[in-house]
Amino acid sequence: MTNSMRTSMLAAGLAVVSAGAAQAEGRFELQSTNMIARSDPFSADQELASAGPAVFDLETGFDSNTWLRRVQPLEGRQVLRFEGQLRVRGYADRDELNSVLVTPRVQYWNTTADNRLQVRLAASYSALSRDGNSHWTRPEAEAQLRWRPQGDQRLETVFRVRANAYDFERADLQGLDSERVRVGLEQFFRPVDDALVMRISAYFEQADAEEERFSFDEARLRGEVIWSLDAKSSAALVADFRDRDYDGVFSTLQPVARSDQRFEIEARYERQIAERVSAFVAAGYLDNESNIQTRDYGGATFRAGFSFRI
């Protein structure tokens, strides 16, 4: 995608948001999280290279993720949300990993009068660049059905369906182009006093890539518990497991289908330091086991930073 096309898309997105701003009932929201983190800069969806010799590993860098949102109520219980995301990641000694992610997104929400059933529809378009060069683009659509049997959020079941398409820009990454579909089921438990929130998630994703060796099936399980320690602080524990199996042989030198099992656990503490500002620290461990040596890595992870909202 050319710079002029990106500029046109951004201008169109800003025009849509500005149009919504003219309606007095709506509101603007801004949320930004900024931190120093030792984590996985590649991620399962952002391959650095197709089959190159580079070894995947954990890296320490700066991560800033900001969302600007316009929430516009419509008739009845309908809501439109216009959103824009800017995520910047930088690494002192790994310029090739520096990345910028831009995502405009629109969401539509509608809830029944008894508040027991809610539908959410979303469409977005993301563009990721690495070290100043376009890396991939991704159109995406998602539908959610949320069921609240008691009419509140104490007990909530969420069914999700997501479809997207990755288009890798570099010639040596074209085999990674893929169309993906993910289905998921989430269960939330929230007591009346909000002192404890629990979430259990299960997902299945299938990717059909241009080259068979990059097509895969993935199953994922995730659990999260958040405790409110007092009026200004909370603690959380997250565990995440993914099992991904690829189709086709990885390379002529390694004539086997790639298979990864990824486990991550993290403990987090967050404290409100001002009316709209919170600071947090988190530590954990990530283990990505793979039958492909360059994709087998792991180690201790951490995050420390602050978030604010307007």
XYZ file of N, CA, C and O in Angstrom, residues 106-308:
812
model
N -14.547 0.370 13.389
C -15.898 0.812 13.700
C -16.645 -0.366 14.317
O -16.492 -1.513 13.877
N -17.428 -0.083 15.374
C -18.203 -1.115 16.057
C -19.669 -0.674 16.159
O -19.957 0.516 16.299
N -20.550 -1.659 16.125
C -21.979 -1.436 16.332
C -22.442 -2.363 17.447
O -22.189 -3.579 17.408
N -23.105 -1.798 18.469
C -23.629 -2.571 19.588
C -25.145 -2.399 19.640
O -25.666 -1.308 19.409
N -25.836 -3.477 19.991
C -27.276 -3.400 20.225
C -27.633 -4.389 21.326
O -27.146 -5.529 21.328
N -28.478 -3.949 22.255
C -28.814 -4.745 23.428
C -30.325 -4.824 23.584
O -31.029 -3.832 23.369
N -30.819 -5.982 23.952
C -32.254 -6.137 24.166
C -32.695 -5.346 25.398
O -31.879 -4.998 26.262
N -34.002 -5.083 25.492
C -34.533 -4.239 26.562
C -34.270 -4.818 27.944
O -34.083 -4.070 28.918
N -34.243 -6.145 28.058
C -33.994 -6.752 29.366
C -32.508 -6.921 29.663
O -32.134 -7.480 30.696
N -31.646 -6.439 28.774
C -30.197 -6.445 28.939
C -29.596 -7.850 28.980
O -28.446 -8.030 29.382
N -30.335 -8.848 28.529
C -29.821 -10.213 28.593
C -29.047 -10.619 27.351
O -28.211 -11.541 27.416
N -29.302 -9.974 26.237
C -28.653 -10.360 24.987
C -28.086 -9.113 24.309
O -28.788 -8.116 24.136
N -26.818 -9.190 23.933
C -26.172 -8.083 23.240
C -25.445 -8.601 22.008
O -24.792 -9.639 22.051
N -25.555 -7.856 20.904
C -24.845 -8.159 19.665
C -23.810 -7.070 19.425
O -24.111 -5.873 19.560
N -22.590 -7.480 19.089
C -21.538 -6.536 18.729
C -20.964 -6.928 17.366
O -20.590 -8.087 17.164
N -20.893 -5.967 16.470
C -20.300 -6.168 15.153
C -19.163 -5.174 14.986
O -19.290 -4.000 15.364
N -18.048 -5.622 14.399
C -16.886 -4.751 14.249
C -16.196 -5.014 12.916
O -16.168 -6.148 12.424
N -15.621 -3.951 12.362
C -14.807 -4.055 11.148
C -13.605 -3.136 11.315
O -13.731 -2.018 11.840
N -12.432 -3.606 10.888
C -11.218 -2.812 11.057
C -10.249 -3.073 9.914
O -10.399 -4.036 9.144
N -9.246 -2.212 9.830
C -8.187 -2.376 8.832
C -6.880 -1.970 9.499
O -6.739 -0.830 9.961
N -5.921 -2.883 9.568
C -4.654 -2.629 10.241
C -3.508 -2.623 9.244
O -3.510 -3.386 8.279
N -2.520 -1.763 9.525
C -1.294 -1.714 8.724
C -0.112 -1.691 9.679
O -0.036 -0.832 10.563
N 0.812 -2.653 9.525
C 1.992 -2.749 10.376
C 3.233 -2.474 9.544
O 3.397 -3.035 8.456
N 4.098 -1.619 10.053
C 5.394 -1.376 9.411
C 6.505 -1.777 10.370
O 6.350 -1.650 11.594
N 7.605 -2.275 9.829
C 8.785 -2.622 10.619
C 9.977 -1.841 10.087
O 10.242 -1.843 8.881
N 10.670 -1.162 10.995
C 11.874 -0.404 10.640
C 11.603 0.542 9.473
O 12.433 0.703 8.574
N 10.403 1.129 9.447
C 10.070 2.105 8.432
C 9.526 1.554 7.141
O 9.155 2.327 6.246
N 9.461 0.229 7.004
C 8.957 -0.382 5.777
C 7.663 -1.142 6.048
O 7.508 -1.771 7.099
N 6.737 -1.089 5.103
C 5.472 -1.791 5.257
C 5.709 -3.287 5.409
O 6.471 -3.890 4.648
N 5.074 -3.896 6.427
C 5.281 -5.320 6.707
C 4.057 -6.139 6.320
O 4.168 -7.096 5.576
N 2.878 -5.764 6.863
C 1.645 -6.416 6.434
C 0.463 -5.476 6.617
O 0.520 -4.506 7.361
N -0.626 -5.811 5.915
C -1.920 -5.161 6.123
C -2.942 -6.244 6.441
O -2.769 -7.414 6.047
N -4.016 -5.846 7.143
C -4.980 -6.859 7.607
C -6.380 -6.275 7.736
O -6.676 -5.559 8.691
N -7.285 -6.564 6.807
C -8.705 -6.271 7.034
C -9.287 -7.351 7.948
O -8.884 -8.525 7.878
N -10.242 -6.949 8.800
C -10.768 -7.898 9.787
C -12.216 -7.564 10.110
O -12.611 -6.394 10.142
N -13.004 -8.594 10.352
C -14.392 -8.439 10.780
C -14.656 -9.407 11.926
O -14.118 -10.522 11.942
N -15.482 -8.976 12.877
C -15.795 -9.824 14.029
C -17.246 -9.631 14.439
O -17.775 -8.510 14.386
N -17.879 -10.729 14.852
C -19.233 -10.691 15.394
C -19.216 -11.346 16.775
O -18.578 -12.385 16.969
N -19.913 -10.719 17.736
C -20.021 -11.258 19.090
C -21.487 -11.352 19.489
O -22.285 -10.467 19.171
N -21.803 -12.405 20.216
C -23.114 -12.562 20.833
C -22.873 -12.764 22.327
O -22.215 -13.726 22.731
N -23.402 -11.846 23.138
C -23.168 -11.874 24.589
C -24.480 -12.181 25.315
O -25.469 -11.484 25.132
N -24.456 -13.218 26.124
C -25.638 -13.672 26.851
C -25.441 -13.433 28.347
O -24.474 -13.901 28.952
N -26.390 -12.688 28.966
C -26.358 -12.376 30.393
C -27.649 -12.892 31.009
O -28.676 -12.191 31.007
N -27.671 -14.095 31.531
C -28.924 -14.716 31.981
C -29.622 -13.955 33.101
O -30.849 -14.061 33.249
N -28.881 -13.178 33.893
C -29.490 -12.440 34.998
C -29.727 -10.971 34.651
O -30.131 -10.187 35.517
N -29.460 -10.591 33.408
C -29.684 -9.214 33.000
C -28.608 -8.246 33.435
O -28.741 -7.038 33.238
N -27.523 -8.741 34.049
C -26.386 -7.895 34.413
C -25.106 -8.647 34.050
O -25.155 -9.735 33.465
N -23.950 -8.091 34.406
C -22.677 -8.666 33.980
C -22.082 -9.631 34.997
O -20.938 -10.061 34.831
N -22.849 -9.996 36.025
C -22.302 -10.945 37.000
C -21.958 -12.276 36.352
O -20.971 -12.920 36.717
N -22.754 -12.671 35.380
C -22.510 -13.907 34.636
C -22.726 -13.593 33.165
O -23.821 -13.176 32.771
N -21.690 -13.777 32.347
C -21.787 -13.403 30.937
C -21.039 -14.433 30.079
O -19.893 -14.778 30.358
N -21.723 -14.919 29.039
C -21.130 -15.853 28.088
C -21.017 -15.151 26.739
O -21.976 -14.546 26.271
N -19.834 -15.242 26.123
C -19.565 -14.527 24.873
C -19.149 -15.527 23.806
O -18.204 -16.299 23.995
N -19.852 -15.494 22.680
C -19.484 -16.290 21.510
C -18.934 -15.338 20.455
O -19.570 -14.331 20.129
N -17.752 -15.634 19.914
C -17.081 -14.764 18.957
C -16.767 -15.506 17.664
O -16.372 -16.679 17.691
N -16.883 -14.800 16.550
C -16.415 -15.288 15.260
C -15.623 -14.155 14.611
O -16.131 -13.026 14.509
N -14.393 -14.457 14.193
C -13.533 -13.438 13.594
C -12.938 -13.971 12.298
O -12.529 -15.132 12.223
N -12.881 -13.106 11.290
C -12.252 -13.449 10.010
C -11.340 -12.304 9.603
O -11.699 -11.130 9.734
N -10.136 -12.649 9.134
C -9.219 -11.628 8.654
C -8.335 -12.187 7.554
O -8.362 -13.393 7.262
N -7.566 -11.309 6.945
C -6.666 -11.703 5.859
C -5.376 -10.911 5.995
O -5.396 -9.675 6.029
N -4.245 -11.615 6.102
C -2.935 -10.980 6.185
C -2.320 -10.896 4.798
O -2.253 -11.888 4.073
N -1.863 -9.695 4.447
C -1.170 -9.475 3.182
C 0.222 -8.940 3.506
O 0.391 -7.766 3.853
N 1.240 -9.804 3.408
C 2.612 -9.405 3.698
C 3.194 -8.688 2.496
O 3.073 -9.153 1.359
N 3.836 -7.552 2.759
C 4.245 -6.652 1.691
C 5.566 -7.047 1.031
O 5.738 -6.871 -0.159
N 6.527 -7.541 1.799
C 7.837 -7.864 1.244
C 7.766 -9.100 0.359
O 7.039 -10.053 0.652
N 8.571 -9.085 -0.714
C 8.534 -10.191 -1.677
C 8.919 -11.516 -1.032
O 8.350 -12.564 -1.366
N 9.875 -11.506 -0.085
C 10.319 -12.754 0.530
C 9.355 -13.273 1.585
O 9.594 -14.318 2.188
N 8.256 -12.553 1.829
C 7.264 -12.986 2.813
C 5.916 -13.323 2.190
O 4.957 -13.593 2.903
N 5.841 -13.337 0.869
C 4.550 -13.520 0.216
C 3.902 -14.856 0.543
O 2.695 -14.986 0.542
N 4.699 -15.878 0.818
C 4.118 -17.171 1.160
C 3.322 -17.154 2.442
O 2.533 -18.072 2.717
N 3.517 -16.101 3.263
C 2.797 -15.976 4.532
C 1.398 -15.393 4.377
O 0.608 -15.414 5.325
N 1.080 -14.844 3.199
C -0.260 -14.301 2.985
C -1.293 -15.365 3.351
O -1.185 -16.526 2.917
N -2.289 -14.983 4.137
C -3.229 -16.002 4.613
C -4.592 -15.405 4.902
O -4.732 -14.209 5.175
N -5.586 -16.269 4.852
C -6.940 -15.956 5.297
C -7.227 -16.802 6.530
O -6.967 -18.008 6.526
N -7.751 -16.171 7.574
C -7.900 -16.850 8.847
C -9.314 -16.688 9.396
O -9.935 -15.642 9.235
N -9.773 -17.726 10.075
C -11.071 -17.696 10.751
C -10.865 -18.217 12.165
O -10.211 -19.246 12.377
N -11.414 -17.496 13.138
C -11.296 -17.904 14.533
C -12.660 -17.890 15.185
O -13.434 -16.938 15.020
N -12.984 -18.935 15.923
C -14.206 -18.996 16.718
C -13.807 -19.169 18.175
O -12.797 -19.810 18.484
N -14.588 -18.562 19.060
C -14.224 -18.626 20.462
C -15.418 -18.549 21.385
O -16.502 -18.083 21.009
N -15.214 -19.024 22.607
C -16.232 -18.990 23.654
C -15.566 -18.497 24.929
O -14.516 -19.017 25.335
N -16.158 -17.474 25.559
C -15.632 -16.915 26.799
C -16.706 -16.938 27.878
O -17.887 -16.734 27.588
N -16.266 -17.171 29.105
C -17.182 -17.139 30.238
C -16.639 -16.168 31.281
O -15.493 -16.304 31.739
N -17.452 -15.172 31.640
C -17.085 -14.195 32.660
C -17.881 -14.457 33.934
O -19.071 -14.773 33.884
N -17.205 -14.283 35.079
C -17.846 -14.333 36.394
C -17.471 -13.044 37.122
O -16.289 -12.770 37.351
N -18.483 -12.252 37.520
C -18.245 -10.981 38.196
C -19.202 -10.871 39.392
O -20.400 -10.640 39.205
N -18.709 -10.976 40.615
C -19.586 -10.776 41.774
C -20.152 -9.360 41.794
O -19.634 -8.451 41.138
N -21.193 -9.167 42.572
C -21.881 -7.877 42.613
C -20.943 -6.757 43.028
O -20.987 -5.639 42.504
N -20.049 -7.010 43.989
C -19.172 -5.950 44.498
C -17.937 -5.736 43.636
O -17.092 -4.891 43.946
N -17.791 -6.481 42.545
C -16.657 -6.349 41.622
C -15.308 -6.602 42.288
O -14.266 -6.182 41.780
N -15.311 -7.264 43.433
C -14.045 -7.551 44.098
C -13.250 -8.619 43.365
O -12.034 -8.718 43.519
N -13.929 -9.418 42.547
C -13.270 -10.503 41.841
C -13.892 -10.646 40.451
O -15.110 -10.638 40.293
N -13.034 -10.746 39.445
C -13.472 -10.990 38.075
C -12.707 -12.186 37.541
O -11.474 -12.244 37.640
N -13.428 -13.154 36.990
C -12.807 -14.338 36.404
C -13.238 -14.469 34.953
O -14.398 -14.209 34.617
N -12.289 -14.874 34.091
C -12.605 -15.094 32.681
C -11.904 -16.350 32.201
O -10.709 -16.529 32.407
N -12.659 -17.216 31.556
C -12.118 -18.436 30.953
C -12.455 -18.402 29.465
O -13.620 -18.186 29.093
N -11.449 -18.586 28.608
C -11.637 -18.472 27.167
C -11.109 -19.704 26.459
O -10.102 -20.292 26.871
N -11.786 -20.084 25.380
C -11.339 -21.169 24.515
C -11.529 -20.736 23.069
O -12.605 -20.226 22.707
N -10.500 -20.915 22.242
C -10.554 -20.486 20.846
C -10.034 -21.588 19.935
O -9.186 -22.395 20.326
N -10.528 -21.566 18.708
C -9.960 -22.398 17.653
C -9.787 -21.528 16.422
O -10.715 -20.817 16.017
N -8.607 -21.571 15.816
C -8.305 -20.743 14.653
C -7.733 -21.611 13.535
O -6.935 -22.516 13.781
N -8.148 -21.309 12.311
C -7.636 -22.008 11.136
C -7.149 -20.966 10.140
O -7.846 -19.993 9.848
N -5.927 -21.178 9.613
C -5.327 -20.271 8.646
C -5.034 -21.014 7.363
O -4.437 -22.094 7.374
N -5.455 -20.413 6.248
C -5.192 -20.958 4.921
C -4.209 -20.016 4.237
O -4.589 -18.951 3.754
N -2.915 -20.390 4.209
C -1.861 -19.522 3.694
C -1.549 -19.828 2.235
O -1.901 -20.885 1.707
N -0.839 -18.877 1.624
C -0.454 -19.028 0.221
C 0.434 -20.249 0.026
O 0.313 -20.966 -0.954
N 1.355 -20.466 0.979
C 2.186 -21.668 0.972
C 1.700 -22.601 2.078
O 1.446 -22.162 3.198
N 1.597 -23.866 1.755
C 1.005 -24.833 2.678
C 1.734 -24.892 4.011
O 1.109 -25.082 5.060
N 3.046 -24.680 4.002
C 3.818 -24.805 5.245
C 3.467 -23.714 6.255
O 3.855 -23.790 7.418
N 2.759 -22.659 5.822
C 2.351 -21.600 6.728
C 0.864 -21.672 7.072
O 0.360 -20.816 7.803
N 0.149 -22.652 6.555
C -1.236 -22.897 6.968
C -1.205 -23.649 8.299
O -0.317 -24.468 8.539
N -2.177 -23.384 9.157
C -2.136 -24.030 10.470
C -3.518 -24.132 11.076
O -4.458 -23.450 10.673
N -3.621 -24.978 12.104
C -4.760 -25.060 13.013
C -4.233 -24.761 14.411
O -3.169 -25.274 14.800
N -4.972 -23.951 15.158
C -4.523 -23.603 16.505
C -5.676 -23.682 17.499
O -6.767 -23.175 17.240
N -5.410 -24.305 18.640
C -6.344 -24.322 19.768
C -5.721 -23.510 20.897
O -4.509 -23.580 21.139
N -6.553 -22.748 21.589
C -6.036 -21.850 22.625
C -6.944 -21.878 23.842
O -8.172 -21.817 23.717
N -6.346 -21.920 25.027
C -7.057 -21.823 26.297
C -6.427 -20.696 27.112
O -5.198 -20.581 27.174
N -7.278 -19.896 27.748
C -6.769 -18.756 28.510
C -7.626 -18.571 29.758
O -8.855 -18.681 29.702
N -6.984 -18.310 30.869
C -7.688 -18.029 32.113
C -7.133 -16.780 32.763
O -5.925 -16.520 32.716
N -8.016 -15.979 33.362
C -7.591 -14.729 33.996
C -8.424 -14.479 35.245
O -9.640 -14.666 35.243
N -7.748 -14.055 36.307
C -8.416 -13.696 37.563
C -7.911 -12.320 37.979
O -6.697 -12.076 37.986
N -8.834 -11.405 38.314
C -8.469 -10.065 38.755
C -9.094 -9.826 40.132
O -10.307 -10.008 40.307
N -8.268 -9.437 41.103
C -8.747 -9.133 42.457
C -8.652 -7.641 42.709
O -7.608 -7.022 42.431
N -9.695 -7.041 43.252
C -9.634 -5.656 43.723
C -9.152 -5.676 45.169
O -9.875 -6.130 46.068
N -7.935 -5.215 45.387
C -7.352 -5.262 46.729
C -7.921 -4.168 47.615
O -8.114 -4.364 48.814
N -8.150 -2.993 47.039
C -8.811 -1.888 47.726
C -9.356 -0.962 46.651
O -9.413 -1.325 45.471
N -9.747 0.246 47.043
C -10.390 1.156 46.098
C -9.453 1.607 44.980
O -9.911 2.036 43.916
N -8.130 1.490 45.181
C -7.189 2.025 44.199
C -6.208 1.011 43.639
O -5.382 1.352 42.791
N -6.256 -0.232 44.060
C -5.263 -1.198 43.590
C -5.901 -2.544 43.275
O -6.943 -2.907 43.825
N -5.259 -3.274 42.377
C -5.746 -4.595 41.989
C -4.564 -5.493 41.640
O -3.462 -5.027 41.331
N -4.813 -6.781 41.670
C -3.817 -7.782 41.285
C -4.469 -8.738 40.301
O -5.691 -8.947 40.332
N -3.673 -9.312 39.410
C -4.224 -10.211 38.399
C -3.250 -11.352 38.143
O -2.034 -11.209 38.306
N -3.805 -12.478 37.731
C -3.023 -13.642 37.325
C -3.607 -14.155 36.016
O -4.818 -14.381 35.916
N -2.744 -14.322 35.001
C -3.168 -14.751 33.668
C -2.346 -15.963 33.246
O -1.124 -15.982 33.412
N -3.018 -16.970 32.688
C -2.348 -18.133 32.114
C -2.904 -18.365 30.716
O -4.117 -18.272 30.498
N -2.012 -18.645 29.758
C -2.411 -18.753 28.361
C -1.648 -19.909 27.712
O -0.421 -19.997 27.831
N -2.385 -20.793 27.020
C -1.755 -21.932 26.337
C -2.247 -22.005 24.904
O -3.452 -21.876 24.647
N -1.319 -22.195 23.945
C -1.662 -22.342 22.535
C -0.986 -23.585 21.973
O 0.179 -23.855 22.264
N -1.712 -24.302 21.159
C -1.180 -25.486 20.477
C -1.416 -25.283 18.991
O -2.570 -25.286 18.540
N -0.346 -25.070 18.220
C -0.464 -24.750 16.797
C 0.283 -25.788 15.967
O 1.465 -26.054 16.194
N -0.414 -26.363 14.993
C 0.165 -27.346 14.075
C 0.058 -26.833 12.645
O -1.036 -26.481 12.181
N 1.208 -26.804 11.952
C 1.262 -26.308 10.578
C 1.121 -27.458 9.584
O 1.365 -28.623 9.915
N 0.750 -27.097 8.351
C 0.658 -28.066 7.259
C 1.940 -28.010 6.427
O 2.559 -26.960 6.304
N 2.317 -29.113 5.824
C 3.465 -29.113 4.923
C 4.783 -29.056 5.665
O 4.850 -28.716 6.853
N 5.881 -29.367 4.966
C 7.210 -29.370 5.577
C 7.705 -27.945 5.730
O 7.401 -27.056 4.926
N 8.490 -27.704 6.772
C 8.957 -26.359 7.083
C 9.954 -25.847 6.046
O 9.874 -24.705 5.596
N 10.919 -26.676 5.651
C 11.925 -26.299 4.660
C 12.608 -27.560 4.153
O 12.424 -28.657 4.699
N 13.426 -27.384 3.127
C 14.169 -28.551 2.592
C 15.197 -29.038 3.597
O 15.511 -30.230 3.632
N 15.735 -28.135 4.402
C 16.707 -28.527 5.423
C 16.041 -29.153 6.644
O 16.667 -29.943 7.355
N 14.775 -28.787 6.886
C 14.024 -29.347 8.009
C 12.689 -29.857 7.474
O 11.668 -29.181 7.583
N 12.719 -31.048 6.880
C 11.527 -31.571 6.163
C 10.471 -32.156 7.093
O 10.057 -33.306 6.955
N 10.017 -31.347 8.051
C 8.936 -31.748 8.958
C 7.959 -30.592 9.063
O 8.312 -29.428 8.836
N 6.719 -30.894 9.396
C 5.730 -29.844 9.615
C 5.984 -29.209 10.984
O 6.184 -29.908 11.975
N 5.994 -27.909 11.014
C 6.250 -27.197 12.264
C 5.103 -27.411 13.245
O 3.926 -27.407 12.867
N 5.464 -27.573 14.524
C 4.474 -27.738 15.583
C 4.952 -26.978 16.813
O 6.073 -27.193 17.285
N 4.113 -26.039 17.318
C 4.471 -25.211 18.460
C 3.477 -25.404 19.594
O 2.275 -25.515 19.366
N 4.005 -25.426 20.813
C 3.179 -25.374 22.013
C 3.691 -24.204 22.847
O 4.855 -24.189 23.250
N 2.828 -23.264 23.081
C 3.236 -22.010 23.728
C 2.471 -21.841 25.036
O 1.235 -21.882 25.057
N 3.213 -21.606 26.128
C 2.590 -21.387 27.436
C 3.143 -20.105 28.038
O 4.347 -19.855 28.005
N 2.237 -19.298 28.577
C 2.644 -18.040 29.205
C 1.832 -17.827 30.472
O 0.621 -18.048 30.494
N 2.521 -17.396 31.524
C 1.856 -17.071 32.774
C 2.399 -15.736 33.263
O 3.586 -15.430 33.084
N 1.510 -14.918 33.854
C 1.930 -13.583 34.292
C 1.126 -13.156 35.514
O -0.086 -13.374 35.588
N 1.819 -12.541 36.476
C 1.182 -11.917 37.636
C 1.365 -10.409 37.508
O 2.431 -9.930 37.110
N 0.319 -9.645 37.860
C 0.338 -8.197 37.638
C -0.237 -7.470 38.843
O -1.191 -7.947 39.477
N 0.356 -6.308 39.143
C -0.159 -5.429 40.185
C -0.348 -4.043 39.584
O 0.533 -3.522 38.884
N -1.514 -3.420 39.850
C -1.814 -2.092 39.312
C -2.318 -1.193 40.429
O -3.088 -1.625 41.290
N -1.869 0.072 40.396
C -2.239 1.027 41.438
C -2.630 2.356 40.800
O -1.917 2.887 39.959
N -3.785 2.893 41.195
C -4.209 4.202 40.716
C -3.401 5.271 41.427
O -3.354 5.339 42.650
N -2.716 6.140 40.629
C -1.874 7.176 41.225
C -2.456 8.575 41.036
O -1.969 9.544 41.618
N -3.467 8.687 40.203
C -4.196 9.948 40.009
C -5.590 9.576 39.530
O -5.896 8.396 39.326
N -6.450 10.584 39.345
C -7.835 10.286 39.010
C -7.965 9.429 37.754
O -8.782 8.522 37.699
N -7.137 9.676 36.749
C -7.232 8.947 35.487
C -5.925 8.272 35.085
O -5.739 7.912 33.925
N -5.024 8.093 36.029
C -3.704 7.528 35.732
C -3.426 6.364 36.673
O -3.658 6.462 37.889
N -2.940 5.261 36.099
C -2.573 4.087 36.887
C -1.166 3.645 36.507
O -0.755 3.784 35.345
N -0.434 3.112 37.470
C 0.880 2.521 37.224
C 0.785 1.024 37.473
O -0.032 0.563 38.284
N 1.599 0.250 36.769
C 1.520 -1.197 36.919
C 2.897 -1.836 36.748
O 3.796 -1.282 36.104
N 3.035 -3.011 37.333
C 4.207 -3.874 37.147
C 3.686 -5.292 36.950
O 2.653 -5.671 37.517
N 4.394 -6.071 36.147
C 3.983 -7.453 35.886
C 5.220 -8.287 35.618
O 6.212 -7.803 35.056
N 5.163 -9.539 36.027
C 6.267 -10.469 35.791
C 5.688 -11.836 35.479
O 4.625 -12.213 35.988
N 6.394 -12.579 34.621
C 5.887 -13.892 34.258
C 6.934 -14.731 33.560
O 8.141 -14.457 33.660
N 6.453 -15.729 32.854
C 7.342 -16.637 32.137
C 6.658 -17.077 30.854
O 5.446 -17.342 30.846
N 7.435 -17.128 29.770
C 6.933 -17.576 28.472
C 7.789 -18.720 27.975
O 9.025 -18.655 28.015
N 7.135 -19.773 27.485
C 7.841 -20.926 26.935
C 7.197 -21.303 25.610
O 6.039 -21.695 25.569
N 7.944 -21.114 24.525
C 7.462 -21.485 23.192
C 8.264 -22.702 22.728
O 9.396 -22.583 22.257
N 7.682 -23.880 22.883
C 8.335 -25.111 22.460
C 7.991 -25.394 20.997
O 6.834 -25.299 20.600
N 9.010 -25.732 20.204
C 8.804 -25.992 18.786
C 9.766 -27.069 18.320
O 10.882 -27.206 18.848
N 9.336 -27.847 17.321
C 10.236 -28.825 16.731
C 11.178 -28.190 15.703
O 12.023 -28.866 15.132
N 11.019 -26.869 15.480
C 11.940 -26.108 14.646
C 12.834 -25.303 15.581
O 12.339 -24.450 16.332
N 14.140 -25.552 15.563
C 15.036 -25.020 16.576
C 14.987 -23.504 16.684
O 14.982 -22.944 17.783
N 14.950 -22.801 15.548
C 14.963 -21.345 15.590
C 13.671 -20.768 16.155
O 13.613 -19.586 16.478
N 12.629 -21.590 16.258
C 11.353 -21.141 16.827
C 11.139 -21.665 18.246
O 10.048 -21.561 18.795
N 12.161 -22.225 18.839
C 12.094 -22.767 20.191
C 12.811 -21.794 21.125
O 14.030 -21.648 21.060
N 12.057 -21.110 21.985
C 12.656 -20.093 22.844
C 11.760 -19.874 24.054
O 10.630 -20.378 24.120
N 12.238 -19.088 25.006
C 11.451 -18.790 26.196
C 12.292 -18.082 27.231
O 13.489 -17.831 27.040
N 11.660 -17.743 28.360
C 12.369 -17.081 29.434
C 11.443 -16.198 30.244
O 10.229 -16.139 30.015
N 12.029 -15.503 31.221
C 11.268 -14.615 32.094
C 10.818 -13.377 31.323
O 11.537 -12.862 30.467
N 9.620 -12.896 31.629
C 9.074 -11.697 31.016
C 8.722 -10.686 32.109
O 8.517 -11.055 33.267
N 8.654 -9.416 31.730
C 8.211 -8.401 32.681
C 7.644 -7.214 31.917
O 7.944 -6.997 30.740
N 6.846 -6.429 32.608
C 6.304 -5.172 32.082
C 6.220 -4.176 33.235
O 5.912 -4.553 34.362
N 6.500 -2.921 32.944
C 6.360 -1.864 33.939
C 6.036 -0.579 33.206
O 6.718 -0.213 32.238
N 4.996 0.111 33.661
C 4.635 1.341 32.980
C 3.412 1.989 33.589
O 3.097 1.778 34.770
N 2.718 2.759 32.782
C 1.534 3.481 33.262
C 0.507 3.555 32.164
O 0.813 3.421 30.961
N -0.723 3.759 32.548
C -1.812 3.957 31.592
C -2.645 5.138 32.061
O -2.743 5.414 33.267
N -3.230 5.817 31.099
C -4.117 6.915 31.438
C -5.291 6.934 30.486
O -5.236 6.392 29.387
